Amino acid sequence: MKRILAIVLASVMVLACAAVLSVTAEATNVAPNATYTLHEQFRMGGADVGWGWDENAPISYPDESGKDLIDGVHAEGPDYGDAAWVGLNQSHPDFKLTAKPLYVDFKLAEKTAVGVIKVYLSNLCNAGISAPAAVVAQYSDDGVNYSGDVRGAYEEELVDNTMVVNDIALNAETQYIRLNFYSQAAANNEEAPDWLKELATPGKSDSWTFIDEVEIFDGGETTVTVTETIDVDGELNDTGWAPDGWIHVSTEEGT
């Protein structure tokens, strides 16, 4: 319903405005209905390969259910021994000694206006596991070509040997999301771009990234305001207000 309130501003014009407010439901975590792909998890060999990559070894710190990142089950602490943690490692041959990010691709159930993404990570520094120097989200129309590069921020200053949360304000309508994890090893690599080097902790070469949960929220509570302005010509004389006619009606919409 629109209500018009007329106010006589001068002897030449009347200004009338109406506002309509529309509020949607609270933000919903849509991640539980998504699917995702972990790219090239690490396979740690034995002493014969220096505890390095071995393609014949089982995946180290695997995603045991295929839903570990979106099942709503949080680790009890930063310790990698908790099965809720899924580990990625910069020592994989495709990423070793490079500044390339480790990444996970998500496909939502449908195209969604995504607001904030929350990523729960381990910062167990005394075990060689550092929270990534940067977490960057991208989105795609086809699940192949990604763009956007929206960098997240940690909710609090990082404290060693704790669980931490990185928030990304994606604010994009998409079905496909890629989360890029730039480890300290990547950030300290000589090939790293300047923006990433600035986020690196000097001397750190931790290559592990441990992820607990990823929450992807839709746009959430939104207030839409529609404002209509009506200008009227006329004049104020001895008999009262005498309008000459409507000049125009203009409508503006915002959030």
Tab-separated table of C-alpha atoms in Angstrom:
chain	number	residue	atom	x	y	z
A	1	MET	CA	0.000	0.000	0.000
A	2	LYS	CA	1.313	3.438	-0.884
A	3	ARG	CA	0.445	6.484	1.136
A	4	ILE	CA	1.003	9.958	-0.234
A	5	LEU	CA	1.711	12.775	2.173
A	6	ALA	CA	1.382	16.226	0.657
A	7	ILE	CA	3.333	19.061	2.162
A	8	VAL	CA	3.112	22.659	0.957
A	9	LEU	CA	6.721	23.750	0.633
A	10	ALA	CA	6.251	27.126	-1.030
A	11	SER	CA	3.841	29.097	-3.176
A	12	VAL	CA	5.111	27.298	-6.247
A	13	MET	CA	5.356	23.542	-5.490
A	14	VAL	CA	3.898	20.627	-3.555
A	15	LEU	CA	6.148	17.567	-2.893
A	16	ALA	CA	4.603	14.180	-2.083
A	17	CYS	CA	6.453	10.938	-1.219
A	18	ALA	CA	5.553	7.304	-0.595
A	19	ALA	CA	7.770	4.464	0.673
A	20	VAL	CA	7.171	0.708	0.445
A	21	LEU	CA	9.378	-1.635	2.503
A	22	SER	CA	9.847	-5.307	1.697
A	23	VAL	CA	11.824	-7.618	4.004
A	24	THR	CA	12.887	-11.176	3.136
A	25	ALA	CA	13.736	-14.035	5.523
A	26	GLU	CA	17.024	-14.249	7.451
A	27	ALA	CA	20.142	-15.552	5.698
A	28	THR	CA	20.213	-19.313	5.136
A	29	ASN	CA	23.259	-21.568	4.898
A	30	VAL	CA	22.843	-23.245	1.496
A	31	ALA	CA	26.111	-25.219	1.651
A	32	PRO	CA	24.554	-28.475	2.993
A	33	ASN	CA	22.737	-28.929	-0.326
A	34	ALA	CA	25.858	-28.298	-2.403
A	35	THR	CA	28.436	-30.652	-3.863
A	36	TYR	CA	32.154	-29.932	-4.029
A	37	THR	CA	35.460	-31.140	-5.427
A	38	LEU	CA	38.742	-31.137	-3.511
A	39	HIS	CA	41.569	-30.703	-5.995
A	40	GLU	CA	44.537	-33.029	-5.643
A	41	GLN	CA	44.731	-33.795	-1.951
A	42	PHE	CA	48.141	-34.741	-0.628
A	43	ARG	CA	49.355	-38.342	-0.498
A	44	MET	CA	52.198	-38.657	1.972
A	45	GLY	CA	54.709	-41.418	1.385
A	46	GLY	CA	57.103	-43.005	3.843
A	47	ALA	CA	60.729	-42.463	4.746
A	48	ASP	CA	61.844	-43.824	1.351
A	49	VAL	CA	60.464	-40.683	-0.304
A	50	GLY	CA	61.361	-38.373	2.556
A	51	TRP	CA	57.780	-38.302	3.773
A	52	GLY	CA	56.933	-36.491	0.539
A	53	TRP	CA	54.487	-37.128	-2.297
A	54	ASP	CA	53.725	-40.724	-3.206
A	55	GLU	CA	50.920	-41.252	-5.728
A	56	ASN	CA	50.443	-44.785	-4.442
A	57	ALA	CA	49.883	-43.709	-0.846
A	58	PRO	CA	46.396	-43.063	0.563
A	59	ILE	CA	45.136	-39.487	0.803
A	60	SER	CA	46.426	-37.764	3.911
A	61	TYR	CA	43.663	-36.325	6.114
A	62	PRO	CA	40.893	-37.168	3.645
A	63	ASP	CA	37.305	-36.075	3.291
A	64	GLU	CA	35.944	-39.379	4.555
A	65	SER	CA	32.257	-38.808	3.841
A	66	GLY	CA	32.492	-36.552	0.812
A	67	LYS	CA	30.462	-34.075	2.873
A	68	ASP	CA	32.888	-33.305	5.704
A	69	LEU	CA	33.161	-29.637	4.736
A	70	ILE	CA	29.397	-28.979	4.722
A	71	ASP	CA	27.898	-31.462	7.194
A	72	GLY	CA	27.637	-28.966	10.064
A	73	VAL	CA	29.922	-31.057	12.293
A	74	HIS	CA	32.692	-28.876	13.712
A	75	ALA	CA	36.018	-30.079	15.051
A	76	GLU	CA	36.385	-29.775	18.802
A	77	GLY	CA	39.676	-27.915	18.423
A	78	PRO	CA	42.526	-27.138	16.003
A	79	ASP	CA	44.193	-30.557	16.355
A	80	TYR	CA	44.464	-32.287	12.958
A	81	GLY	CA	43.775	-35.627	14.627
A	82	ASP	CA	40.064	-34.742	14.743
A	83	ALA	CA	38.389	-36.469	11.791
A	84	ALA	CA	36.360	-33.332	11.052
A	85	TRP	CA	39.472	-31.708	9.571
A	86	VAL	CA	40.258	-32.080	5.872
A	87	GLY	CA	43.877	-31.386	4.902
A	88	LEU	CA	45.322	-29.797	1.761
A	89	ASN	CA	49.048	-29.439	1.217
A	90	GLN	CA	51.197	-27.169	-0.934
A	91	SER	CA	53.704	-30.018	-1.366
A	92	HIS	CA	51.521	-31.720	-3.958
A	93	PRO	CA	53.495	-31.841	-7.265
A	94	ASP	CA	51.026	-29.475	-8.967
A	95	PHE	CA	51.561	-26.806	-6.298
A	96	LYS	CA	55.017	-27.434	-4.790
A	97	LEU	CA	57.403	-24.492	-4.823
A	98	THR	CA	54.812	-22.245	-6.463
A	99	ALA	CA	52.570	-19.388	-5.402
A	100	LYS	CA	49.490	-21.150	-6.776
A	101	PRO	CA	46.589	-21.556	-4.345
A	102	LEU	CA	45.098	-24.833	-3.217
A	103	TYR	CA	41.386	-24.767	-4.041
A	104	VAL	CA	37.971	-26.341	-3.587
A	105	ASP	CA	35.126	-25.988	-6.108
A	106	PHE	CA	31.506	-25.843	-4.913
A	107	LYS	CA	28.354	-26.334	-6.958
A	108	LEU	CA	25.201	-25.054	-5.255
A	109	ALA	CA	21.865	-26.779	-5.769
A	110	GLU	CA	20.746	-23.822	-7.876
A	111	LYS	CA	21.816	-20.345	-8.845
A	112	THR	CA	21.730	-18.309	-5.643
A	113	ALA	CA	22.288	-14.723	-4.554
A	114	VAL	CA	25.210	-15.491	-2.239
A	115	GLY	CA	26.072	-13.073	0.534
A	116	VAL	CA	28.737	-14.133	3.052
A	117	ILE	CA	30.882	-17.289	3.066
A	118	LYS	CA	32.398	-18.484	6.344
A	119	VAL	CA	35.425	-20.795	6.283
A	120	TYR	CA	36.573	-22.515	9.490
A	121	LEU	CA	40.317	-23.219	9.569
A	122	SER	CA	43.053	-24.543	11.828
A	123	ASN	CA	45.944	-22.365	12.964
A	124	LEU	CA	47.883	-25.116	14.757
A	125	CYS	CA	51.265	-23.485	14.261
A	126	ASN	CA	53.218	-25.804	16.547
A	127	ALA	CA	52.335	-28.659	14.156
A	128	GLY	CA	53.280	-26.784	10.974
A	129	ILE	CA	49.669	-25.878	10.156
A	130	SER	CA	49.059	-22.176	9.601
A	131	ALA	CA	45.857	-20.432	8.693
A	132	PRO	CA	46.218	-19.420	5.038
A	133	ALA	CA	47.800	-16.056	4.319
A	134	ALA	CA	44.726	-15.376	2.171
A	135	VAL	CA	41.412	-16.986	1.260
A	136	VAL	CA	39.980	-15.746	-2.042
A	137	ALA	CA	36.576	-16.630	-3.485
A	138	GLN	CA	35.705	-16.644	-7.177
A	139	TYR	CA	32.466	-17.437	-8.973
A	140	SER	CA	31.491	-18.786	-12.365
A	141	ASP	CA	28.585	-19.109	-14.777
A	142	ASP	CA	29.695	-22.509	-16.059
A	143	GLY	CA	31.887	-24.072	-13.362
A	144	VAL	CA	34.936	-23.763	-15.634
A	145	ASN	CA	35.822	-20.105	-16.038
A	146	TYR	CA	36.101	-18.309	-12.699
A	147	SER	CA	36.438	-14.611	-11.898
A	148	GLY	CA	35.670	-12.181	-9.115
A	149	ASP	CA	38.657	-12.523	-6.755
A	150	VAL	CA	36.947	-11.532	-3.500
A	151	ARG	CA	39.407	-11.715	-0.615
A	152	GLY	CA	38.203	-12.721	2.824
A	153	ALA	CA	39.202	-11.401	6.236
A	154	TYR	CA	39.685	-13.168	9.546
A	155	GLU	CA	37.076	-12.374	12.179
A	156	GLU	CA	39.749	-11.838	14.826
A	157	GLU	CA	43.484	-11.376	14.992
A	158	LEU	CA	45.148	-14.745	14.476
A	159	VAL	CA	46.259	-16.546	17.623
A	160	ASP	CA	48.548	-19.569	17.434
A	161	ASN	CA	47.070	-23.019	18.075
A	162	THR	CA	43.421	-22.011	17.705
A	163	MET	CA	40.533	-22.459	15.292
A	164	VAL	CA	39.906	-19.377	13.164
A	165	VAL	CA	37.142	-18.139	10.850
A	166	ASN	CA	37.632	-16.330	7.549
A	167	ASP	CA	34.643	-14.329	6.239
A	168	ILE	CA	34.190	-13.551	2.557
A	169	ALA	CA	31.548	-11.043	1.409
A	170	LEU	CA	30.993	-12.531	-2.051
A	171	ASN	CA	27.730	-10.712	-2.839
A	172	ALA	CA	27.199	-12.387	-6.203
A	173	GLU	CA	24.468	-14.428	-7.859
A	174	THR	CA	25.996	-17.741	-8.899
A	175	GLN	CA	25.815	-21.525	-8.717
A	176	TYR	CA	29.557	-22.160	-8.864
A	177	ILE	CA	32.088	-20.973	-6.269
A	178	ARG	CA	35.823	-21.623	-6.025
A	179	LEU	CA	37.618	-21.084	-2.719
A	180	ASN	CA	41.350	-20.474	-3.155
A	181	PHE	CA	43.646	-21.052	-0.187
A	182	TYR	CA	47.033	-19.299	-0.347
A	183	SER	CA	49.246	-21.035	2.212
A	184	GLN	CA	52.165	-19.364	3.943
A	185	ALA	CA	54.435	-21.387	1.656
A	186	ALA	CA	52.724	-19.842	-1.375
A	187	ALA	CA	52.767	-16.324	0.095
A	188	ASN	CA	56.508	-16.536	0.806
A	189	ASN	CA	57.302	-17.875	-2.656
A	190	GLU	CA	59.349	-15.539	-4.829
A	191	GLU	CA	56.712	-15.872	-7.563
A	192	ALA	CA	53.934	-14.564	-5.306
A	193	PRO	CA	52.228	-11.331	-6.448
A	194	ASP	CA	52.922	-8.251	-4.374
A	195	TRP	CA	49.502	-8.235	-2.683
A	196	LEU	CA	50.102	-11.790	-1.443
A	197	LYS	CA	53.662	-11.146	-0.283
A	198	GLU	CA	52.308	-8.342	1.906
A	199	LEU	CA	50.143	-10.900	3.734
A	200	ALA	CA	52.944	-13.406	4.292
A	201	THR	CA	54.520	-14.066	7.679
A	202	PRO	CA	58.273	-13.730	7.037
A	203	GLY	CA	60.164	-16.980	7.409
A	204	LYS	CA	57.045	-19.153	7.499
A	205	SER	CA	56.876	-22.006	5.026
A	206	ASP	CA	53.903	-23.956	6.377
A	207	SER	CA	52.309	-25.786	3.473
A	208	TRP	CA	49.315	-27.387	5.196
A	209	THR	CA	45.811	-25.917	5.091
A	210	PHE	CA	43.220	-27.649	7.283
A	211	ILE	CA	39.535	-26.910	6.674
A	212	ASP	CA	36.767	-27.790	9.116
A	213	GLU	CA	33.544	-26.345	7.690
A	214	VAL	CA	32.384	-24.042	4.910
A	215	GLU	CA	29.098	-22.140	5.292
A	216	ILE	CA	27.631	-20.362	2.278
A	217	PHE	CA	24.828	-17.941	3.118
A	218	ASP	CA	22.284	-16.557	0.701
A	219	GLY	CA	21.628	-12.824	0.547
A	220	GLY	CA	19.638	-12.917	3.761
A	221	GLU	CA	17.647	-10.058	5.211
A	222	THR	CA	17.148	-7.376	2.592
A	223	THR	CA	15.183	-4.176	2.838
A	224	VAL	CA	13.971	-2.664	-0.425
A	225	THR	CA	12.760	0.917	-0.399
A	226	VAL	CA	10.703	2.325	-3.263
A	227	THR	CA	10.330	6.098	-3.148
A	228	GLU	CA	7.917	7.977	-5.375
A	229	THR	CA	8.159	11.739	-5.766
A	230	ILE	CA	5.382	13.864	-7.295
A	231	ASP	CA	5.920	17.519	-8.199
A	232	VAL	CA	2.918	19.826	-8.639
A	233	ASP	CA	2.870	23.310	-10.139
A	234	GLY	CA	0.500	25.883	-8.688
A	235	GLU	CA	0.231	28.987	-6.634
A	236	LEU	CA	-1.045	30.044	-3.238
A	237	ASN	CA	-3.583	32.904	-3.562
A	238	ASP	CA	-6.351	34.492	-1.475
A	239	THR	CA	-8.688	31.540	-2.044
A	240	GLY	CA	-6.105	28.852	-1.167
A	241	TRP	CA	-3.862	26.503	-3.155
A	242	ALA	CA	-4.569	26.455	-6.896
A	243	PRO	CA	-2.686	23.622	-8.704
A	244	ASP	CA	-1.981	24.060	-12.421
A	245	GLY	CA	-1.396	20.326	-13.067
A	246	TRP	CA	0.996	17.409	-12.486
A	247	ILE	CA	4.534	17.943	-13.653
A	248	HIS	CA	6.035	14.452	-13.291
A	249	VAL	CA	6.236	11.326	-11.180
A	250	SER	CA	9.658	9.778	-10.535
A	251	THR	CA	10.426	6.494	-8.801
A	252	GLU	CA	13.705	5.407	-7.187
A	253	GLU	CA	14.495	1.984	-5.774
A	254	GLY	CA	17.280	1.117	-3.351
A	255	THR	CA	18.273	-1.248	-0.555
